[in-house]
Structure formats: structure tokens, C-alpha cells
Short mmCIF file of C-alpha atoms in Angstrom, two decimals:
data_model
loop_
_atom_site.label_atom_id
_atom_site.label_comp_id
_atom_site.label_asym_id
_atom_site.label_seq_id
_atom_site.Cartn_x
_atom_site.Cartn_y
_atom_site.Cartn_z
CA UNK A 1 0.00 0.00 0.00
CA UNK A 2 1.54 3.28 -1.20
CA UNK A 3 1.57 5.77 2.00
CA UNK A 4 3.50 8.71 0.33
CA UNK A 5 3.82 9.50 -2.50
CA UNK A 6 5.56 13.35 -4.40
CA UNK A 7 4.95 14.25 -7.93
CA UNK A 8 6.83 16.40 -9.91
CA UNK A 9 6.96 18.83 -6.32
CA UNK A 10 8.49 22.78 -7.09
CA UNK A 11 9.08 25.00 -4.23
CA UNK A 12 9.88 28.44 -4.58
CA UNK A 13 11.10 31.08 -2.21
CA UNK A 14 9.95 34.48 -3.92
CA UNK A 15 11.29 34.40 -7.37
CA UNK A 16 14.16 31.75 -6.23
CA UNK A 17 13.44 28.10 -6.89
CA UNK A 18 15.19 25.50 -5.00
CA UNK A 19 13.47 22.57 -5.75
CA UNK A 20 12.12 21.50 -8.96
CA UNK A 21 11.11 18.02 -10.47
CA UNK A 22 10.95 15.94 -7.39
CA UNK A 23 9.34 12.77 -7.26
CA UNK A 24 9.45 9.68 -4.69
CA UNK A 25 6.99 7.05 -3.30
CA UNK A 26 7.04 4.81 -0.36
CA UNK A 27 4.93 2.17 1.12
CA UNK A 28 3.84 1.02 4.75
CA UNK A 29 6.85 -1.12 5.96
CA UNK A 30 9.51 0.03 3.49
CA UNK A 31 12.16 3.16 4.24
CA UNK A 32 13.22 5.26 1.79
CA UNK A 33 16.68 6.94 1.93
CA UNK A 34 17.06 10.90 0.85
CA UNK A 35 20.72 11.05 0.20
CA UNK A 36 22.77 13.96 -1.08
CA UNK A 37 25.39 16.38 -0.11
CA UNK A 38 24.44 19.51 2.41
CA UNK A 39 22.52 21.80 0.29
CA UNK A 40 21.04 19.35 -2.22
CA UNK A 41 17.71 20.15 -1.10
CA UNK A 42 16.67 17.20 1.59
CA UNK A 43 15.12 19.00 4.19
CA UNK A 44 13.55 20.80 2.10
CA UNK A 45 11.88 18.09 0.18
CA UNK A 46 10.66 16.58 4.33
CA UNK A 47 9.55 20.35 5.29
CA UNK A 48 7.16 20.08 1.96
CA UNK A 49 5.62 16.91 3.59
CA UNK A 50 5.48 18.07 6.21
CA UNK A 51 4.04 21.78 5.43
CA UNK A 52 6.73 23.55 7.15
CA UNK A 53 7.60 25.79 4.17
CA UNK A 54 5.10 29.04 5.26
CA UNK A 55 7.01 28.95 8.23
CA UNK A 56 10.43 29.95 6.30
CA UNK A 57 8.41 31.88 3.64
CA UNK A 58 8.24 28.91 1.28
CA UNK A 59 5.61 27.71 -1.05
CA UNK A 60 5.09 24.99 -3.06
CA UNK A 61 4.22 26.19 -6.93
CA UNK A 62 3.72 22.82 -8.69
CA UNK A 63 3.54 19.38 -8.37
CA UNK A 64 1.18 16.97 -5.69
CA UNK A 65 2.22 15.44 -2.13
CA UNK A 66 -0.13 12.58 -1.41
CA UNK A 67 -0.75 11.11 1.69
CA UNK A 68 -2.57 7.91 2.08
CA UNK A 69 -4.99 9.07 -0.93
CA UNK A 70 -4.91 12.97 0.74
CA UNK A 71 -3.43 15.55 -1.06
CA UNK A 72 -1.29 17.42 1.07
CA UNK A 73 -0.27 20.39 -1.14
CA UNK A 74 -2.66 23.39 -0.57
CA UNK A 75 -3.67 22.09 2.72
CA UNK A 76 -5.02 24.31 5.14
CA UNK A 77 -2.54 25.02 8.05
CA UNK A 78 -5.64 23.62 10.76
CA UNK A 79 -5.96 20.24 8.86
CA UNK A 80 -1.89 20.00 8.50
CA UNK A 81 -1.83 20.19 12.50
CA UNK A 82 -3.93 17.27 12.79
CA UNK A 83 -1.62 15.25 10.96
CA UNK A 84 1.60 16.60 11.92
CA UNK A 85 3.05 14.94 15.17
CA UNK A 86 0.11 12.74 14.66
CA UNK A 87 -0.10 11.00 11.74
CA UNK A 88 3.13 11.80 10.43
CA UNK A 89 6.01 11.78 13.21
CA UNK A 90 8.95 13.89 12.85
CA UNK A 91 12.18 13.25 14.32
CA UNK A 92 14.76 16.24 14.06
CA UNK A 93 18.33 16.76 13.13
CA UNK A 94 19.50 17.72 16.57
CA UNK A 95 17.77 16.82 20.03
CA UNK A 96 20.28 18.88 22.10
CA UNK A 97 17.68 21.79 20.38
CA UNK A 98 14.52 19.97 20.11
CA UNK A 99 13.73 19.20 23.58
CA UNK A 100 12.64 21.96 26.09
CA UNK A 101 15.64 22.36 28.54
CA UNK A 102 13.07 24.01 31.27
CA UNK A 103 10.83 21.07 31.10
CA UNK A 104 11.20 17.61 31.86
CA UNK A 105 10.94 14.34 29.82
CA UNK A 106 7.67 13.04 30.71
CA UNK A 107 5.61 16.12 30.22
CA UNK A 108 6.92 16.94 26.49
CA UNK A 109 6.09 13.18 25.40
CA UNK A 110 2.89 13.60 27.15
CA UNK A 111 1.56 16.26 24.90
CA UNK A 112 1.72 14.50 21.73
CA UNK A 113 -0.76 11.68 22.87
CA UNK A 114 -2.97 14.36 24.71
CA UNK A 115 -3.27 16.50 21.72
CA UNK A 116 -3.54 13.59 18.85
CA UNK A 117 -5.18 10.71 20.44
CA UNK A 118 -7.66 12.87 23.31
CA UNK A 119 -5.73 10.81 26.02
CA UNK A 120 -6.30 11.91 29.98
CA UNK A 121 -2.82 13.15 31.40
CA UNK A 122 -2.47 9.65 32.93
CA UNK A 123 -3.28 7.86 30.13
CA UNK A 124 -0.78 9.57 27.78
CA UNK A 125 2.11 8.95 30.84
CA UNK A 126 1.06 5.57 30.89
CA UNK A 127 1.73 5.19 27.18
CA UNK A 128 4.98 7.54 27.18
CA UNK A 129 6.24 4.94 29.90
CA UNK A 130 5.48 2.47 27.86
CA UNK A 131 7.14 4.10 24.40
CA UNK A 132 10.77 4.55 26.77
CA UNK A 133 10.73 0.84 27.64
CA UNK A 134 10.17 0.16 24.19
CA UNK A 135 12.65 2.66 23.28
CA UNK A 136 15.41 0.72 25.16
CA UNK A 137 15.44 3.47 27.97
CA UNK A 138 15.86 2.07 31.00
CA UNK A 139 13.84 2.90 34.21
CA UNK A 140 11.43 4.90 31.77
CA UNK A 141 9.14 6.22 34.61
CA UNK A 142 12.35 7.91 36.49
CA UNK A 143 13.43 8.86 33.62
CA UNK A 144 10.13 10.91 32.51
CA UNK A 145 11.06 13.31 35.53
CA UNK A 146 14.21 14.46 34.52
CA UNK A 147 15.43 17.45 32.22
CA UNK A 148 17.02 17.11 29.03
CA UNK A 149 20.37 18.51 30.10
CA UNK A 150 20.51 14.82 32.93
CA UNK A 151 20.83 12.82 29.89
CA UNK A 152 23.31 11.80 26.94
CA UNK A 153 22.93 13.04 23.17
CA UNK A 154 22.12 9.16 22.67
CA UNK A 155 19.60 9.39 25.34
CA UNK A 156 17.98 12.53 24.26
CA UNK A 157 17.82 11.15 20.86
CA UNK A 158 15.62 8.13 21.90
CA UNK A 159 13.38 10.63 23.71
CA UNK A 160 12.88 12.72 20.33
CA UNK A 161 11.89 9.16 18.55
CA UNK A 162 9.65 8.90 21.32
CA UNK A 163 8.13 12.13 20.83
CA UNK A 164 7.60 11.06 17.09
CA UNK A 165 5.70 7.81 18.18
CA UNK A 166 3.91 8.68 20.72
CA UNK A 167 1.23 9.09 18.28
CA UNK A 168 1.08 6.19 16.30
CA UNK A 169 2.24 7.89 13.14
CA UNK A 170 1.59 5.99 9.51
CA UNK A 171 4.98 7.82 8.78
CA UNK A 172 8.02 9.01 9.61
CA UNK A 173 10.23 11.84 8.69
CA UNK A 174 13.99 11.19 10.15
CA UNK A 175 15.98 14.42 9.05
CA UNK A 176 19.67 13.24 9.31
CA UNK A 177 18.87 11.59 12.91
CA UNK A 178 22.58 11.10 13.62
CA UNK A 179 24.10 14.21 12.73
CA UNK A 180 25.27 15.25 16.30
CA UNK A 181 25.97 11.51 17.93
CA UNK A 182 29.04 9.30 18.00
CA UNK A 183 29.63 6.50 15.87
CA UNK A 184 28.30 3.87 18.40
CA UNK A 185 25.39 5.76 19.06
CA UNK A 186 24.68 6.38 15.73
CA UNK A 187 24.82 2.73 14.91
CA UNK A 188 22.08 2.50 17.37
CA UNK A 189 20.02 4.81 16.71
CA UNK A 190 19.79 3.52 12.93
CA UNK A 191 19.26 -0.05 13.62
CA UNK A 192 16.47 1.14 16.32
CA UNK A 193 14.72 2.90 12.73
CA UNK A 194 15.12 -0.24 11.28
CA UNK A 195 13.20 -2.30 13.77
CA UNK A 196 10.95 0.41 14.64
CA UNK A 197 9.54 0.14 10.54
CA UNK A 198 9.84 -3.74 10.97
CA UNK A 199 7.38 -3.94 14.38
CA UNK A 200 5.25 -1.10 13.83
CA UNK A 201 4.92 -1.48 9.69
CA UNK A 202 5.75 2.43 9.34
CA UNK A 203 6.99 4.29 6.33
CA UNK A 204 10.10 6.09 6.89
CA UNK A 205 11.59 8.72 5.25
CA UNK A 206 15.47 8.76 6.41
CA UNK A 207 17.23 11.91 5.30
CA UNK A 208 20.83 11.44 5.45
CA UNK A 209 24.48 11.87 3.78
CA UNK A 210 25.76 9.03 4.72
CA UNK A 211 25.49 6.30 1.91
CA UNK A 212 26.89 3.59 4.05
CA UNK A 213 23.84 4.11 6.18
CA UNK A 214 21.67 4.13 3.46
CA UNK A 215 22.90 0.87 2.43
CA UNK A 216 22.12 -1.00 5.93
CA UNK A 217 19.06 0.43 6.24
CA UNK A 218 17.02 1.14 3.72
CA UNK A 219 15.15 -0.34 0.64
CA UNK A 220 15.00 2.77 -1.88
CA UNK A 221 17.02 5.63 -2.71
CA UNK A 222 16.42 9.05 -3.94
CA UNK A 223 19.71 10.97 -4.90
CA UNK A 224 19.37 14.71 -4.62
CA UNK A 225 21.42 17.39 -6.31
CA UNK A 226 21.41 21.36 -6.61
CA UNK A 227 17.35 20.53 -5.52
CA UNK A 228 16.77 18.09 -8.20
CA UNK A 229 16.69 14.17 -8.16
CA UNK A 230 19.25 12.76 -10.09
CA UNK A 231 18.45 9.06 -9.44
CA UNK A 232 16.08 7.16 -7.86
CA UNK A 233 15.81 3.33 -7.16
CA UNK A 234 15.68 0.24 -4.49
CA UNK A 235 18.93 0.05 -2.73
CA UNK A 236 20.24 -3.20 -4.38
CA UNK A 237 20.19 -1.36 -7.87
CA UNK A 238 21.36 1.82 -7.15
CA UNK A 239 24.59 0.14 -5.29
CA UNK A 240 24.98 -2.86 -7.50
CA UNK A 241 24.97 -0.56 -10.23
CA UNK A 242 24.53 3.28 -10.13
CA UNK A 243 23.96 4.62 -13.42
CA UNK A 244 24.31 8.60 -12.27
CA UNK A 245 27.89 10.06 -12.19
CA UNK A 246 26.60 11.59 -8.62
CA UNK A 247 25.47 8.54 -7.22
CA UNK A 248 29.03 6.56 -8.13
CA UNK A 249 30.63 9.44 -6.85
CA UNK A 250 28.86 9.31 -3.86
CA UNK A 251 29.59 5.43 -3.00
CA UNK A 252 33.36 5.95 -4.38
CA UNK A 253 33.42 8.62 -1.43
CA UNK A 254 32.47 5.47 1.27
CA UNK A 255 35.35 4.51 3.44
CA UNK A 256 36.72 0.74 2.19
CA UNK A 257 34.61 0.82 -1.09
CA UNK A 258 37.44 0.72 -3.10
CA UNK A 259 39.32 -1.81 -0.25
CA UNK A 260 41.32 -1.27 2.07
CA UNK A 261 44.32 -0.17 0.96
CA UNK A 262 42.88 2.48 -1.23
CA UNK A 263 42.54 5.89 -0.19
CA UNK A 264 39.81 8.22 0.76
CA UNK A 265 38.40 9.64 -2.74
CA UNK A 266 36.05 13.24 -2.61
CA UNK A 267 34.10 14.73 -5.46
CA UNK A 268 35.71 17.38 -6.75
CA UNK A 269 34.02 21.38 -6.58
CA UNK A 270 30.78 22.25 -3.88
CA UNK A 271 27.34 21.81 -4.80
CA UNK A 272 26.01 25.11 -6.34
CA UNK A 273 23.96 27.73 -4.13
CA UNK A 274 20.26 27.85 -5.47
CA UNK A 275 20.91 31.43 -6.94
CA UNK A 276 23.92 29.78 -8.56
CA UNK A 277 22.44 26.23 -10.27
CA UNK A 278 23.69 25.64 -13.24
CA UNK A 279 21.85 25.22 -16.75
CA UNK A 280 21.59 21.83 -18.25
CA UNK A 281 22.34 19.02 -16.10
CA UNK A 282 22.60 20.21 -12.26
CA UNK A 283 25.47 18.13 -12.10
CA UNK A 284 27.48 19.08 -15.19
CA UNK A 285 30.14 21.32 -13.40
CA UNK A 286 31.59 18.84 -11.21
CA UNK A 287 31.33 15.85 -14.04
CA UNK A 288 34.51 14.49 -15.39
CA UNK A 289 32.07 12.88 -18.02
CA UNK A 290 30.79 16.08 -18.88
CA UNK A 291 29.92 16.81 -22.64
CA UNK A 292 28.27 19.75 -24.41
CA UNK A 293 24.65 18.26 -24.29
CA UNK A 294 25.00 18.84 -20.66
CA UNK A 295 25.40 22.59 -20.22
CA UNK A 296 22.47 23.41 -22.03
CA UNK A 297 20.09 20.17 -21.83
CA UNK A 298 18.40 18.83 -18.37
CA UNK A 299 18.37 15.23 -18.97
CA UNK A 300 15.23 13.11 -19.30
CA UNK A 301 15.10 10.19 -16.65
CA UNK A 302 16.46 6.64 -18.18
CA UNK A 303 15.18 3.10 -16.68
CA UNK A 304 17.56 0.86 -15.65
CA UNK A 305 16.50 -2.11 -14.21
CA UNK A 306 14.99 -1.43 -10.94
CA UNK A 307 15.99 2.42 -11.30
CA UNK A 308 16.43 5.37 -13.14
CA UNK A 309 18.86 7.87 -13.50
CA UNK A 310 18.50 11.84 -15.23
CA UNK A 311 21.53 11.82 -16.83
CA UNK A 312 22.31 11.67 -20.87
CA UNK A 313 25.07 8.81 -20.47
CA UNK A 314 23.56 6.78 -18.11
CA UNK A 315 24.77 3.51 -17.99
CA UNK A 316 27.81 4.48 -20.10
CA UNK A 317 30.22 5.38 -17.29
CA UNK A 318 32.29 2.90 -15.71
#
């Protein structure tokens, strides 16, 4: 059953476009990986789902966002709030910000079932009790009385997800979950995702730049640059055989893809600013396969086996 699904989305800021041409579905049960460099337009694609964009002066100016059969583009800010933090969960990029410092845990998970599912106040601690212990957090009743600043980034991380569930969301949003945690933690974090979708049969958007994580985790991949998708598959295609110069570029860049004795390997340039993308192909300035057709051209999507890749040579580069 599709849950999500973006069409052709545009978003403009004023005059300035950032994102243009997106499109992406996923289904109850499967995760879908965002992937790109910082600036490639991620978050941005998430804050359209979630219809965060008035909030930064944004606006979406073509294109459809639909949510189990509801179209979410054009929805009134009233009906959004029903289904953000209820229906669609949102877990941030940082929970040192996220959580209230002046508050304690409990309380802040509290809300969420209060205000989405009508719960008493001992009803929805019951349940955020409940969503700790599930959570892995252990002695979840002491630990709803403490403040945010008692506990580790791991910890506070866990809470966040908790905040996101406490709910019952149909979907996730996971904007680079990770970002501010150790290695270990992050490990932990990712493969709590993972069984989270496997238990609970969510949809989860992951936004990340980390393509090794992408690999463990999820089971299709959208690659974003300069706010456009470049390719788009299940994760088995795209890393078995990446048709886009990006994408390639992107696993080359994975510590011990090329073995072990090889070293690190980085793509060459910065991704363009949006008042700076460049004609053509989005990723023609940084492509050592570049040829005329792609500074004046944006290239049609070609089908590849289970994917599909914008990009005139696709397939041709080794």
C-alpha cells in the first residue's frame, strides 16, 4: 500500500526556486533513503511533507504530495496540525535543540498523545512509559522526571523518537537523525529505525548523507542534487549498479569501497547555491564525463532495471 507518494513537487522562495522536479513514493513497511550532499535540497523536500515551508516563507508552486490518498499540497494550516506529530512523526536533526531544557521528559512526550489521540494526562504517561521501555530506555518512569540537560545526546535522541511515536504515526520523517551523535550511538540509533519500521509497519523517510547508512538500512534511494533528483531506485540497484555520475561518486566517497588499501576519494568542486544552479544538467560542473549536451540540456530520466537515472550517459560510465 503506497503511503507517500511526491509528484513532480516545485518550491519556490519568492522568485528563487530551490526545488524542482521531485518525485518519490514509499509504502507502509519500506524506508526510503534521501541522500545527497548539504545543500542538495533534503530537508527541504521533508519540510514540503510536512508543510513547514510558510514557516520559512516557502511555497510549493507545482507538483502533488499525497498522503494515504490525501493531497497534502494546498492544505489548510488547521488540517496539517492534525496530521503533523500525529499522523506523520517527525524526528529532528538535533535533540540537544529539540527538547525543552526548562521542562522535563515526561511532560513533552505527554503532549503528543494528549493532543492527537484525546488521552487523559495519565493515560498519555502511561503510554509515554510504555514508548521509553520500548525505546530501550531504562527505568522509563524515572526517567520521565528528569530534564534534558541529565541525559546523553544518545539518550535525548531516543526521547525525540519517542516524541515522534507517541502518536502512532503511519509515517516518519527522520531528518539526518545522527548528525550530532558518535559513531556507536549512531549505529544505534539507525538499527532502532530499522526495527521500529519492521514492528510497527511504518513508512520512513530517512534523510541522510551518509550512503553507508543508506545501504544497511534502507530499501530505496532518492539521490538529490542542486534541488533536483538525479536518481532514484531500491537500494540493491542503485549500489549494484549506479547509473548517475553523482550517485558513483557518492559510494566511491564510502570509506573501504574501493578496499582497504585504497585511499579516501572526494568529489571534486561544492554543490552550487540555489541562486547559482547551473543550466543543463545540475550536475554538469563537477562531471569528469561532462559533454556539451549537458550545459544546455536537463536530462530526461532513463530506466535501468529497478531504477532510473536523469543523466544523458547513463549507464555508459564505468
Amino acid at each position: 500500500m503506497t503511503m507517500l507518494e511526491v509528484r513532480d513537487l516545485e518550491v519556490a522562495f519568492g522568485p528563487i526556486a530551490p526545488l524542482s522536479g521531485v518525485s518519490f513514493s514509499l509504502s507502509k513497511g519500506e524506508t526510503l533513503g534521501i541522500v545527497g550532499e548539504s545543500g542538495s535540497g533534503k530537508s527541504l523536500a521533508a519540510m514540503s511533507v510536512l508543510g513547514l515551508l510558510p514557516l520559512s516563507g516557502g511555497r510549493i508552486t507545482a507538483g502533488s504530495i499525497i498522503f494515504d490518498g490525501q493531497e497534502l499540497a494546498g492544505l489548510p494550516e488547521p488540517a496539517y496540525r492534525k496530521l503533523r506529530g500525529g499522523r506523520i512523526g517527525l524526528i529532528t536533526q538535533n535533540p540537544m535543540t529539540s527538547l525543552d531544557p526548562l521542562q522535563k521528559i515526561g511532560p513533552q512526550v505527554d503532549a503528543v498523545a494528549v493532543l492527537h489521540l484525546g488521552m487523559t494526562s495519565a493515560q498519555a504517561r502511561a503510554r509515554t512509559v510504555d514508548i521509553l521501555g520500548t525505546l530501550r530506555i531504562p527505568e522509563p518512569a524515572l526517567i520521565c522526571n528528569r530534564y534534558p540537560h541529565q541525559m546523553s545526546g544518545g539518550m535525548k535522541q531516543r526521547i525525540v523518537i519517542a516524541m515522534a511515536l507517541a502518536a502512532d504515526p503511519d509515517l516518519l520523517v527522520a531528518d539526518e537523525p545522527t548528525t550530532a551523535l558518535d559513531v556507536t550511538v549512531q549505529a544505534q540509533i539507525i538499527r532502532l529505525l530499522d526495527d521500529l519500521v519492521k514492528e510497527r509497519d511504518l513508512a520512513l523517510v530517512l534523510i541522510t548523507h551518509d550512503m553507508s547508512v543508506v545501504a544497511q538500512t534502507c530499501d530505496k534511494v532518492v539521490v538529490m542534487y542542486a534541488g533536483r533528483v538525479v536518481e532514484r531506485g531500491t537500494v540493491t540497484a542503485i549500489f549494484d549498479a549506479p547509473q548517475h555520475p553523482y550517485t558513483q561518486a557518492l559510494i566511491g566517497c564510502i570509506p573501504g569501497a574501493a578496499g582497504a588499501d585504497e585511499h579516501l576519494t572526494s568529489i571534486p568542486g561544492t554543490v552550487p547555491t540555489v541562486l547559482n544552479y547551473p543550466k543543463g544538467c545540475p550536475f554538469h560542473t563537477r562531471c569528469a564525463h561532462m559533454q556539451p549536451i549537458c550545459t544546455t540540456d536537463v536530462p530526461a530520466f532513463v530506466s535501468h532495471n529497478d531504477s532510473a537515472a536523469a543523466c544523458h550517459f547513463a549507464g555508459d560510465m564505468k
